[in-house]
Amino acid sequence: MSAPLRIAVVGVGHLGQHHARLLAAMPGVDLVGVVDTKPGRAVEVGAKFGVPGFTQLADLPLDGLAAATVAVPTISHLEVALPLIDRGIAVLVEKPL
C-alpha cells in the first residue's frame, strides 16, 4: 500500500468547503490543512475535518504536499496557484486560471 496523498485546500468558501469535505473522506488522501483569508473561516472548516486552518498560504506547510485545490476568487487564482506550481505541487483550480 502506498502512502496517502497529502492535499490541502486553499479557499474554503461555498465551493472550497465541499472540496475539503470530499478530500477528507477519500481513501488514500490525507487532507493536511485548509487556508482562507476570512477570519475564523479556515479554523471553522479545518475543525470540521480535524485539520489545521491557516489564514495565509505562507503558513501552510508545503513540504511533502502532493496537491492543492485552489477555490479562491478568480482574480486571485494566479497569485495563489503559481507559488504552488513553482514548487512542483499539483494544483486543481476551481475555475479558469
PDB file of N, CA and C in Angstrom:
ATOM      1  N   MET A   1       0.850  -1.179   0.000  1.00  0.00           N
ATOM      2  CA  MET A   1       0.000   0.000   0.000  1.00  0.00           C
ATOM      3  C   MET A   1       0.892   1.238   0.000  1.00  0.00           C
ATOM      4  N   SER A   2       0.564   2.202  -0.829  1.00  0.00           N
ATOM      5  CA  SER A   2       1.347   3.428  -0.910  1.00  0.00           C
ATOM      6  C   SER A   2       0.871   4.430   0.137  1.00  0.00           C
ATOM      7  N   ALA A   3       1.724   5.389   0.402  1.00  0.00           N
ATOM      8  CA  ALA A   3       1.390   6.441   1.366  1.00  0.00           C
ATOM      9  C   ALA A   3       0.258   7.291   0.811  1.00  0.00           C
ATOM     10  N   PRO A   4      -0.586   7.815   1.686  1.00  0.00           N
ATOM     11  CA  PRO A   4      -1.676   8.674   1.203  1.00  0.00           C
ATOM     12  C   PRO A   4      -1.145   9.953   0.573  1.00  0.00           C
ATOM     13  N   LEU A   5      -1.890  10.481  -0.389  1.00  0.00           N
ATOM     14  CA  LEU A   5      -1.549  11.769  -1.000  1.00  0.00           C
ATOM     15  C   LEU A   5      -1.873  12.878  -0.009  1.00  0.00           C
ATOM     16  N   ARG A   6      -0.909  13.731   0.227  1.00  0.00           N
ATOM     17  CA  ARG A   6      -1.099  14.864   1.124  1.00  0.00           C
ATOM     18  C   ARG A   6      -1.621  16.045   0.302  1.00  0.00           C
ATOM     19  N   ILE A   7      -2.841  16.485   0.629  1.00  0.00           N
ATOM     20  CA  ILE A   7      -3.527  17.510  -0.159  1.00  0.00           C
ATOM     21  C   ILE A   7      -4.066  18.600   0.768  1.00  0.00           C
ATOM     22  N   ALA A   8      -4.057  19.838   0.289  1.00  0.00           N
ATOM     23  CA  ALA A   8      -4.613  20.976   1.024  1.00  0.00           C
ATOM     24  C   ALA A   8      -5.660  21.664   0.151  1.00  0.00           C
ATOM     25  N   VAL A   9      -6.509  22.436   0.789  1.00  0.00           N
ATOM     26  CA  VAL A   9      -7.497  23.240   0.066  1.00  0.00           C
ATOM     27  C   VAL A   9      -7.271  24.699   0.432  1.00  0.00           C
ATOM     28  N   VAL A  10      -7.136  25.524  -0.594  1.00  0.00           N
ATOM     29  CA  VAL A  10      -6.941  26.963  -0.396  1.00  0.00           C
ATOM     30  C   VAL A  10      -8.215  27.657  -0.855  1.00  0.00           C
ATOM     31  N   GLY A  11      -8.896  28.258   0.091  1.00  0.00           N
ATOM     32  CA  GLY A  11     -10.192  28.879  -0.176  1.00  0.00           C
ATOM     33  C   GLY A  11     -11.297  27.915   0.212  1.00  0.00           C
ATOM     34  N   VAL A  12     -11.883  28.109   1.384  1.00  0.00           N
ATOM     35  CA  VAL A  12     -12.926  27.188   1.850  1.00  0.00           C
ATOM     36  C   VAL A  12     -14.258  27.906   2.041  1.00  0.00           C
ATOM     37  N   GLY A  13     -14.600  28.671   1.007  1.00  0.00           N
ATOM     38  CA  GLY A  13     -15.920  29.299   0.972  1.00  0.00           C
ATOM     39  C   GLY A  13     -16.942  28.284   0.501  1.00  0.00           C
ATOM     40  N   HIS A  14     -17.912  28.719  -0.251  1.00  0.00           N
ATOM     41  CA  HIS A  14     -19.015  27.853  -0.689  1.00  0.00           C
ATOM     42  C   HIS A  14     -18.533  26.583  -1.393  1.00  0.00           C
ATOM     43  N   LEU A  15     -17.693  26.724  -2.403  1.00  0.00           N
ATOM     44  CA  LEU A  15     -17.224  25.542  -3.138  1.00  0.00           C
ATOM     45  C   LEU A  15     -16.047  24.858  -2.463  1.00  0.00           C
ATOM     46  N   GLY A  16     -15.116  25.626  -1.937  1.00  0.00           N
ATOM     47  CA  GLY A  16     -13.928  25.051  -1.333  1.00  0.00           C
ATOM     48  C   GLY A  16     -14.224  24.145  -0.156  1.00  0.00           C
ATOM     49  N   GLN A  17     -15.246  24.473   0.629  1.00  0.00           N
ATOM     50  CA  GLN A  17     -15.593  23.607   1.756  1.00  0.00           C
ATOM     51  C   GLN A  17     -16.030  22.222   1.278  1.00  0.00           C
ATOM     52  N   HIS A  18     -16.645  22.150   0.097  1.00  0.00           N
ATOM     53  CA  HIS A  18     -17.044  20.847  -0.451  1.00  0.00           C
ATOM     54  C   HIS A  18     -15.817  20.060  -0.907  1.00  0.00           C
ATOM     55  N   HIS A  19     -14.832  20.757  -1.463  1.00  0.00           N
ATOM     56  CA  HIS A  19     -13.579  20.079  -1.824  1.00  0.00           C
ATOM     57  C   HIS A  19     -12.943  19.493  -0.563  1.00  0.00           C
ATOM     58  N   ALA A  20     -12.903  20.269   0.510  1.00  0.00           N
ATOM     59  CA  ALA A  20     -12.324  19.793   1.767  1.00  0.00           C
ATOM     60  C   ALA A  20     -13.098  18.588   2.294  1.00  0.00           C
ATOM     61  N   ARG A  21     -14.405  18.653   2.264  1.00  0.00           N
ATOM     62  CA  ARG A  21     -15.242  17.553   2.756  1.00  0.00           C
ATOM     63  C   ARG A  21     -14.975  16.281   1.974  1.00  0.00           C
ATOM     64  N   LEU A  22     -14.944  16.402   0.651  1.00  0.00           N
ATOM     65  CA  LEU A  22     -14.739  15.215  -0.191  1.00  0.00           C
ATOM     66  C   LEU A  22     -13.331  14.658  -0.036  1.00  0.00           C
ATOM     67  N   LEU A  23     -12.335  15.516   0.015  1.00  0.00           N
ATOM     68  CA  LEU A  23     -10.963  15.051   0.182  1.00  0.00           C
ATOM     69  C   LEU A  23     -10.768  14.384   1.538  1.00  0.00           C
ATOM     70  N   ALA A  24     -11.368  14.940   2.583  1.00  0.00           N
ATOM     71  CA  ALA A  24     -11.237  14.366   3.927  1.00  0.00           C
ATOM     72  C   ALA A  24     -11.821  12.957   3.990  1.00  0.00           C
ATOM     73  N   ALA A  25     -12.800  12.672   3.156  1.00  0.00           N
ATOM     74  CA  ALA A  25     -13.467  11.361   3.170  1.00  0.00           C
ATOM     75  C   ALA A  25     -12.850  10.364   2.200  1.00  0.00           C
ATOM     76  N   MET A  26     -11.934  10.790   1.350  1.00  0.00           N
ATOM     77  CA  MET A  26     -11.368   9.912   0.321  1.00  0.00           C
ATOM     78  C   MET A  26     -10.310   8.968   0.882  1.00  0.00           C
ATOM     79  N   PRO A  27     -10.440   7.691   0.564  1.00  0.00           N
ATOM     80  CA  PRO A  27      -9.359   6.780   0.927  1.00  0.00           C
ATOM     81  C   PRO A  27      -8.100   7.150   0.135  1.00  0.00           C
ATOM     82  N   GLY A  28      -6.965   7.028   0.753  1.00  0.00           N
ATOM     83  CA  GLY A  28      -5.714   7.321   0.072  1.00  0.00           C
ATOM     84  C   GLY A  28      -5.358   8.793   0.027  1.00  0.00           C
ATOM     85  N   VAL A  29      -6.144   9.628   0.712  1.00  0.00           N
ATOM     86  CA  VAL A  29      -5.886  11.070   0.762  1.00  0.00           C
ATOM     87  C   VAL A  29      -5.739  11.493   2.217  1.00  0.00           C
ATOM     88  N   ASP A  30      -4.762  12.317   2.470  1.00  0.00           N
ATOM     89  CA  ASP A  30      -4.564  12.919   3.784  1.00  0.00           C
ATOM     90  C   ASP A  30      -4.749  14.424   3.619  1.00  0.00           C
ATOM     91  N   LEU A  31      -5.936  14.921   3.993  1.00  0.00           N
ATOM     92  CA  LEU A  31      -6.171  16.365   3.969  1.00  0.00           C
ATOM     93  C   LEU A  31      -5.323  16.961   5.085  1.00  0.00           C
ATOM     94  N   VAL A  32      -4.342  17.796   4.721  1.00  0.00           N
ATOM     95  CA  VAL A  32      -3.379  18.266   5.712  1.00  0.00           C
ATOM     96  C   VAL A  32      -3.676  19.658   6.244  1.00  0.00           C
ATOM     97  N   GLY A  33      -4.578  20.387   5.611  1.00  0.00           N
ATOM     98  CA  GLY A  33      -4.916  21.716   6.086  1.00  0.00           C
ATOM     99  C   GLY A  33      -5.761  22.467   5.092  1.00  0.00           C
ATOM    100  N   VAL A  34      -6.361  23.539   5.580  1.00  0.00           N
ATOM    101  CA  VAL A  34      -7.158  24.426   4.732  1.00  0.00           C
ATOM    102  C   VAL A  34      -6.701  25.856   4.977  1.00  0.00           C
ATOM    103  N   VAL A  35      -6.870  26.678   3.958  1.00  0.00           N
ATOM    104  CA  VAL A  35      -6.460  28.081   4.038  1.00  0.00           C
ATOM    105  C   VAL A  35      -7.637  28.951   3.595  1.00  0.00           C
ATOM    106  N   ASP A  36      -7.891  30.016   4.346  1.00  0.00           N
ATOM    107  CA  ASP A  36      -8.891  31.001   3.943  1.00  0.00           C
ATOM    108  C   ASP A  36      -8.542  32.314   4.614  1.00  0.00           C
ATOM    109  N   THR A  37      -8.630  33.404   3.872  1.00  0.00           N
ATOM    110  CA  THR A  37      -8.262  34.709   4.424  1.00  0.00           C
ATOM    111  C   THR A  37      -9.342  35.299   5.324  1.00  0.00           C
ATOM    112  N   LYS A  38     -10.551  34.779   5.252  1.00  0.00           N
ATOM    113  CA  LYS A  38     -11.632  35.285   6.105  1.00  0.00           C
ATOM    114  C   LYS A  38     -11.378  34.851   7.554  1.00  0.00           C
ATOM    115  N   PRO A  39     -11.287  35.798   8.460  1.00  0.00           N
ATOM    116  CA  PRO A  39     -11.002  35.448   9.852  1.00  0.00           C
ATOM    117  C   PRO A  39     -11.971  34.401  10.403  1.00  0.00           C
ATOM    118  N   GLY A  40     -11.420  33.354  10.961  1.00  0.00           N
ATOM    119  CA  GLY A  40     -12.229  32.301  11.570  1.00  0.00           C
ATOM    120  C   GLY A  40     -12.695  31.219  10.623  1.00  0.00           C
ATOM    121  N   ARG A  41     -12.790  31.520   9.344  1.00  0.00           N
ATOM    122  CA  ARG A  41     -13.331  30.541   8.393  1.00  0.00           C
ATOM    123  C   ARG A  41     -12.438  29.301   8.272  1.00  0.00           C
ATOM    124  N   ALA A  42     -11.141  29.502   8.107  1.00  0.00           N
ATOM    125  CA  ALA A  42     -10.232  28.362   7.962  1.00  0.00           C
ATOM    126  C   ALA A  42     -10.253  27.497   9.215  1.00  0.00           C
ATOM    127  N   VAL A  43     -10.271  28.116  10.372  1.00  0.00           N
ATOM    128  CA  VAL A  43     -10.300  27.366  11.628  1.00  0.00           C
ATOM    129  C   VAL A  43     -11.607  26.584  11.747  1.00  0.00           C
ATOM    130  N   GLU A  44     -12.706  27.222  11.391  1.00  0.00           N
ATOM    131  CA  GLU A  44     -14.026  26.572  11.463  1.00  0.00           C
ATOM    132  C   GLU A  44     -14.091  25.348  10.550  1.00  0.00           C
ATOM    133  N   VAL A  45     -13.705  25.511   9.303  1.00  0.00           N
ATOM    134  CA  VAL A  45     -13.775  24.395   8.348  1.00  0.00           C
ATOM    135  C   VAL A  45     -12.726  23.342   8.702  1.00  0.00           C
ATOM    136  N   GLY A  46     -11.526  23.778   9.059  1.00  0.00           N
ATOM    137  CA  GLY A  46     -10.494  22.825   9.459  1.00  0.00           C
ATOM    138  C   GLY A  46     -10.947  21.966  10.626  1.00  0.00           C
ATOM    139  N   ALA A  47     -11.602  22.568  11.606  1.00  0.00           N
ATOM    140  CA  ALA A  47     -12.072  21.830  12.773  1.00  0.00           C
ATOM    141  C   ALA A  47     -13.083  20.745  12.387  1.00  0.00           C
ATOM    142  N   LYS A  48     -13.910  21.021  11.390  1.00  0.00           N
ATOM    143  CA  LYS A  48     -14.894  20.009  10.935  1.00  0.00           C
ATOM    144  C   LYS A  48     -14.217  18.736  10.458  1.00  0.00           C
ATOM    145  N   PHE A  49     -13.000  18.895   9.910  1.00  0.00           N
ATOM    146  CA  PHE A  49     -12.321  17.761   9.301  1.00  0.00           C
ATOM    147  C   PHE A  49     -11.045  17.369  10.031  1.00  0.00           C
ATOM    148  N   GLY A  50     -10.826  17.958  11.197  1.00  0.00           N
ATOM    149  CA  GLY A  50      -9.694  17.580  12.029  1.00  0.00           C
ATOM    150  C   GLY A  50      -8.343  17.977  11.469  1.00  0.00           C
ATOM    151  N   VAL A  51      -8.298  19.116  10.760  1.00  0.00           N
ATOM    152  CA  VAL A  51      -7.037  19.599  10.195  1.00  0.00           C
ATOM    153  C   VAL A  51      -6.833  21.052  10.613  1.00  0.00           C
ATOM    154  N   PRO A  52      -5.596  21.522  10.565  1.00  0.00           N
ATOM    155  CA  PRO A  52      -5.368  22.926  10.903  1.00  0.00           C
ATOM    156  C   PRO A  52      -5.927  23.874   9.845  1.00  0.00           C
ATOM    157  N   GLY A  53      -6.307  25.048  10.291  1.00  0.00           N
ATOM    158  CA  GLY A  53      -6.765  26.103   9.396  1.00  0.00           C
ATOM    159  C   GLY A  53      -5.786  27.256   9.444  1.00  0.00           C
ATOM    160  N   PHE A  54      -5.457  27.790   8.278  1.00  0.00           N
ATOM    161  CA  PHE A  54      -4.486  28.874   8.160  1.00  0.00           C
ATOM    162  C   PHE A  54      -5.135  30.054   7.449  1.00  0.00           C
ATOM    163  N   THR A  55      -4.700  31.277   7.767  1.00  0.00           N
ATOM    164  CA  THR A  55      -5.248  32.459   7.102  1.00  0.00           C
ATOM    165  C   THR A  55      -4.359  32.937   5.964  1.00  0.00           C
ATOM    166  N   GLN A  56      -3.159  32.372   5.845  1.00  0.00           N
ATOM    167  CA  GLN A  56      -2.253  32.745   4.757  1.00  0.00           C
ATOM    168  C   GLN A  56      -1.631  31.492   4.167  1.00  0.00           C
ATOM    169  N   LEU A  57      -1.489  31.482   2.859  1.00  0.00           N
ATOM    170  CA  LEU A  57      -0.863  30.357   2.180  1.00  0.00           C
ATOM    171  C   LEU A  57       0.556  30.137   2.699  1.00  0.00           C
ATOM    172  N   ALA A  58       1.248  31.207   3.036  1.00  0.00           N
ATOM    173  CA  ALA A  58       2.631  31.107   3.520  1.00  0.00           C
ATOM    174  C   ALA A  58       2.732  30.298   4.815  1.00  0.00           C
ATOM    175  N   ASP A  59       1.654  30.190   5.565  1.00  0.00           N
ATOM    176  CA  ASP A  59       1.670  29.434   6.823  1.00  0.00           C
ATOM    177  C   ASP A  59       1.420  27.943   6.627  1.00  0.00           C
ATOM    178  N   LEU A  60       0.924  27.560   5.462  1.00  0.00           N
ATOM    179  CA  LEU A  60       0.639  26.152   5.171  1.00  0.00           C
ATOM    180  C   LEU A  60       1.953  25.414   4.946  1.00  0.00           C
ATOM    181  N   PRO A  61       2.223  24.337   5.697  1.00  0.00           N
ATOM    182  CA  PRO A  61       3.453  23.574   5.466  1.00  0.00           C
ATOM    183  C   PRO A  61       3.398  22.894   4.092  1.00  0.00           C
ATOM    184  N   LEU A  62       4.310  23.271   3.208  1.00  0.00           N
ATOM    185  CA  LEU A  62       4.283  22.758   1.841  1.00  0.00           C
ATOM    186  C   LEU A  62       5.166  21.534   1.639  1.00  0.00           C
ATOM    187  N   ASP A  63       6.075  21.256   2.566  1.00  0.00           N
ATOM    188  CA  ASP A  63       6.938  20.086   2.420  1.00  0.00           C
ATOM    189  C   ASP A  63       6.098  18.817   2.414  1.00  0.00           C
ATOM    190  N   GLY A  64       6.284  18.008   1.391  1.00  0.00           N
ATOM    191  CA  GLY A  64       5.548  16.754   1.276  1.00  0.00           C
ATOM    192  C   GLY A  64       4.141  16.900   0.731  1.00  0.00           C
ATOM    193  N   LEU A  65       3.730  18.120   0.424  1.00  0.00           N
ATOM    194  CA  LEU A  65       2.394  18.339  -0.124  1.00  0.00           C
ATOM    195  C   LEU A  65       2.377  17.894  -1.578  1.00  0.00           C
ATOM    196  N   ALA A  66       1.471  16.990  -1.927  1.00  0.00           N
ATOM    197  CA  ALA A  66       1.391  16.467  -3.291  1.00  0.00           C
ATOM    198  C   ALA A  66       0.514  17.335  -4.177  1.00  0.00           C
ATOM    199  N   ALA A  67      -0.551  17.892  -3.599  1.00  0.00           N
ATOM    200  CA  ALA A  67      -1.518  18.621  -4.416  1.00  0.00           C
ATOM    201  C   ALA A  67      -2.291  19.609  -3.557  1.00  0.00           C
ATOM    202  N   ALA A  68      -2.920  20.561  -4.247  1.00  0.00           N
ATOM    203  CA  ALA A  68      -3.788  21.528  -3.585  1.00  0.00           C
ATOM    204  C   ALA A  68      -4.939  21.877  -4.501  1.00  0.00           C
ATOM    205  N   THR A  69      -6.094  22.063  -3.904  1.00  0.00           N
ATOM    206  CA  THR A  69      -7.238  22.606  -4.620  1.00  0.00           C
ATOM    207  C   THR A  69      -7.278  24.098  -4.326  1.00  0.00           C
ATOM    208  N   VAL A  70      -7.398  24.903  -5.373  1.00  0.00           N
ATOM    209  CA  VAL A  70      -7.480  26.349  -5.230  1.00  0.00           C
ATOM    210  C   VAL A  70      -8.901  26.765  -5.585  1.00  0.00           C
ATOM    211  N   ALA A  71      -9.628  27.243  -4.588  1.00  0.00           N
ATOM    212  CA  ALA A  71     -11.025  27.652  -4.780  1.00  0.00           C
ATOM    213  C   ALA A  71     -11.213  29.055  -4.207  1.00  0.00           C
ATOM    214  N   VAL A  72     -10.407  29.962  -4.711  1.00  0.00           N
ATOM    215  CA  VAL A  72     -10.457  31.364  -4.284  1.00  0.00           C
ATOM    216  C   VAL A  72     -11.127  32.176  -5.394  1.00  0.00           C
ATOM    217  N   PRO A  73     -11.438  33.443  -5.148  1.00  0.00           N
ATOM    218  CA  PRO A  73     -12.000  34.261  -6.225  1.00  0.00           C
ATOM    219  C   PRO A  73     -11.074  34.271  -7.453  1.00  0.00           C
ATOM    220  N   THR A  74     -11.676  34.303  -8.623  1.00  0.00           N
ATOM    221  CA  THR A  74     -10.943  34.207  -9.884  1.00  0.00           C
ATOM    222  C   THR A  74      -9.772  35.178  -9.965  1.00  0.00           C
ATOM    223  N   ILE A  75      -9.935  36.380  -9.492  1.00  0.00           N
ATOM    224  CA  ILE A  75      -8.877  37.383  -9.577  1.00  0.00           C
ATOM    225  C   ILE A  75      -7.609  36.949  -8.829  1.00  0.00           C
ATOM    226  N   SER A  76      -7.737  36.041  -7.869  1.00  0.00           N
ATOM    227  CA  SER A  76      -6.590  35.593  -7.070  1.00  0.00           C
ATOM    228  C   SER A  76      -6.022  34.251  -7.511  1.00  0.00           C
ATOM    229  N   HIS A  77      -6.574  33.642  -8.535  1.00  0.00           N
ATOM    230  CA  HIS A  77      -6.118  32.311  -8.952  1.00  0.00           C
ATOM    231  C   HIS A  77      -4.617  32.256  -9.221  1.00  0.00           C
ATOM    232  N   LEU A  78      -4.121  33.141 -10.054  1.00  0.00           N
ATOM    233  CA  LEU A  78      -2.710  33.101 -10.418  1.00  0.00           C
ATOM    234  C   LEU A  78      -1.825  33.351  -9.201  1.00  0.00           C
ATOM    235  N   GLU A  79      -2.176  34.336  -8.402  1.00  0.00           N
ATOM    236  CA  GLU A  79      -1.401  34.686  -7.206  1.00  0.00           C
ATOM    237  C   GLU A  79      -1.292  33.509  -6.230  1.00  0.00           C
ATOM    238  N   VAL A  80      -2.348  32.723  -6.120  1.00  0.00           N
ATOM    239  CA  VAL A  80      -2.359  31.586  -5.196  1.00  0.00           C
ATOM    240  C   VAL A  80      -1.754  30.340  -5.841  1.00  0.00           C
ATOM    241  N   ALA A  81      -2.105  30.069  -7.084  1.00  0.00           N
ATOM    242  CA  ALA A  81      -1.680  28.824  -7.730  1.00  0.00           C
ATOM    243  C   ALA A  81      -0.206  28.814  -8.130  1.00  0.00           C
ATOM    244  N   LEU A  82       0.312  29.936  -8.599  1.00  0.00           N
ATOM    245  CA  LEU A  82       1.675  29.953  -9.132  1.00  0.00           C
ATOM    246  C   LEU A  82       2.752  29.541  -8.120  1.00  0.00           C
ATOM    247  N   PRO A  83       2.719  30.029  -6.888  1.00  0.00           N
ATOM    248  CA  PRO A  83       3.741  29.571  -5.934  1.00  0.00           C
ATOM    249  C   PRO A  83       3.685  28.061  -5.691  1.00  0.00           C
ATOM    250  N   LEU A  84       2.493  27.494  -5.729  1.00  0.00           N
ATOM    251  CA  LEU A  84       2.357  26.049  -5.559  1.00  0.00           C
ATOM    252  C   LEU A  84       2.929  25.314  -6.767  1.00  0.00           C
ATOM    253  N   ILE A  85       2.579  25.784  -7.949  1.00  0.00           N
ATOM    254  CA  ILE A  85       3.075  25.179  -9.184  1.00  0.00           C
ATOM    255  C   ILE A  85       4.599  25.277  -9.246  1.00  0.00           C
ATOM    256  N   ASP A  86       5.136  26.422  -8.865  1.00  0.00           N
ATOM    257  CA  ASP A  86       6.586  26.619  -8.870  1.00  0.00           C
ATOM    258  C   ASP A  86       7.306  25.628  -7.952  1.00  0.00           C
ATOM    259  N   ARG A  87       6.633  25.152  -6.934  1.00  0.00           N
ATOM    260  CA  ARG A  87       7.225  24.166  -6.007  1.00  0.00           C
ATOM    261  C   ARG A  87       6.974  22.733  -6.464  1.00  0.00           C
ATOM    262  N   GLY A  88       6.337  22.569  -7.624  1.00  0.00           N
ATOM    263  CA  GLY A  88       6.087  21.225  -8.146  1.00  0.00           C
ATOM    264  C   GLY A  88       4.870  20.556  -7.547  1.00  0.00           C
ATOM    265  N   ILE A  89       4.008  21.322  -6.937  1.00  0.00           N
ATOM    266  CA  ILE A  89       2.785  20.797  -6.329  1.00  0.00           C
ATOM    267  C   ILE A  89       1.678  20.815  -7.379  1.00  0.00           C
ATOM    268  N   ALA A  90       1.004  19.686  -7.548  1.00  0.00           N
ATOM    269  CA  ALA A  90      -0.120  19.611  -8.487  1.00  0.00           C
ATOM    270  C   ALA A  90      -1.246  20.501  -7.974  1.00  0.00           C
ATOM    271  N   VAL A  91      -1.879  21.234  -8.888  1.00  0.00           N
ATOM    272  CA  VAL A  91      -2.909  22.193  -8.497  1.00  0.00           C
ATOM    273  C   VAL A  91      -4.173  21.970  -9.320  1.00  0.00           C
ATOM    274  N   LEU A  92      -5.294  21.888  -8.614  1.00  0.00           N
ATOM    275  CA  LEU A  92      -6.601  21.898  -9.268  1.00  0.00           C
ATOM    276  C   LEU A  92      -7.191  23.274  -8.975  1.00  0.00           C
ATOM    277  N   VAL A  93      -7.434  24.048 -10.029  1.00  0.00           N
ATOM    278  CA  VAL A  93      -8.002  25.379  -9.869  1.00  0.00           C
ATOM    279  C   VAL A  93      -9.494  25.289 -10.165  1.00  0.00           C
ATOM    280  N   GLU A  94     -10.295  25.770  -9.234  1.00  0.00           N
ATOM    281  CA  GLU A  94     -11.751  25.645  -9.329  1.00  0.00           C
ATOM    282  C   GLU A  94     -12.327  26.254 -10.606  1.00  0.00           C
ATOM    283  N   LYS A  95     -11.733  27.324 -11.086  1.00  0.00           N
ATOM    284  CA  LYS A  95     -12.198  27.994 -12.288  1.00  0.00           C
ATOM    285  C   LYS A  95     -10.984  28.270 -13.180  1.00  0.00           C
ATOM    286  N   PRO A  96     -11.181  28.906 -14.314  1.00  0.00           N
ATOM    287  CA  PRO A  96     -10.020  29.156 -15.191  1.00  0.00           C
ATOM    288  C   PRO A  96      -8.909  29.927 -14.499  1.00  0.00           C
ATOM    289  N   LEU A  97      -7.673  29.532 -14.791  1.00  0.00           N
ATOM    290  CA  LEU A  97      -6.502  30.218 -14.264  1.00  0.00           C
ATOM    291  C   LEU A  97      -6.343  31.467 -15.043  1.00  0.00           C
TER     292      LEU A  97
END
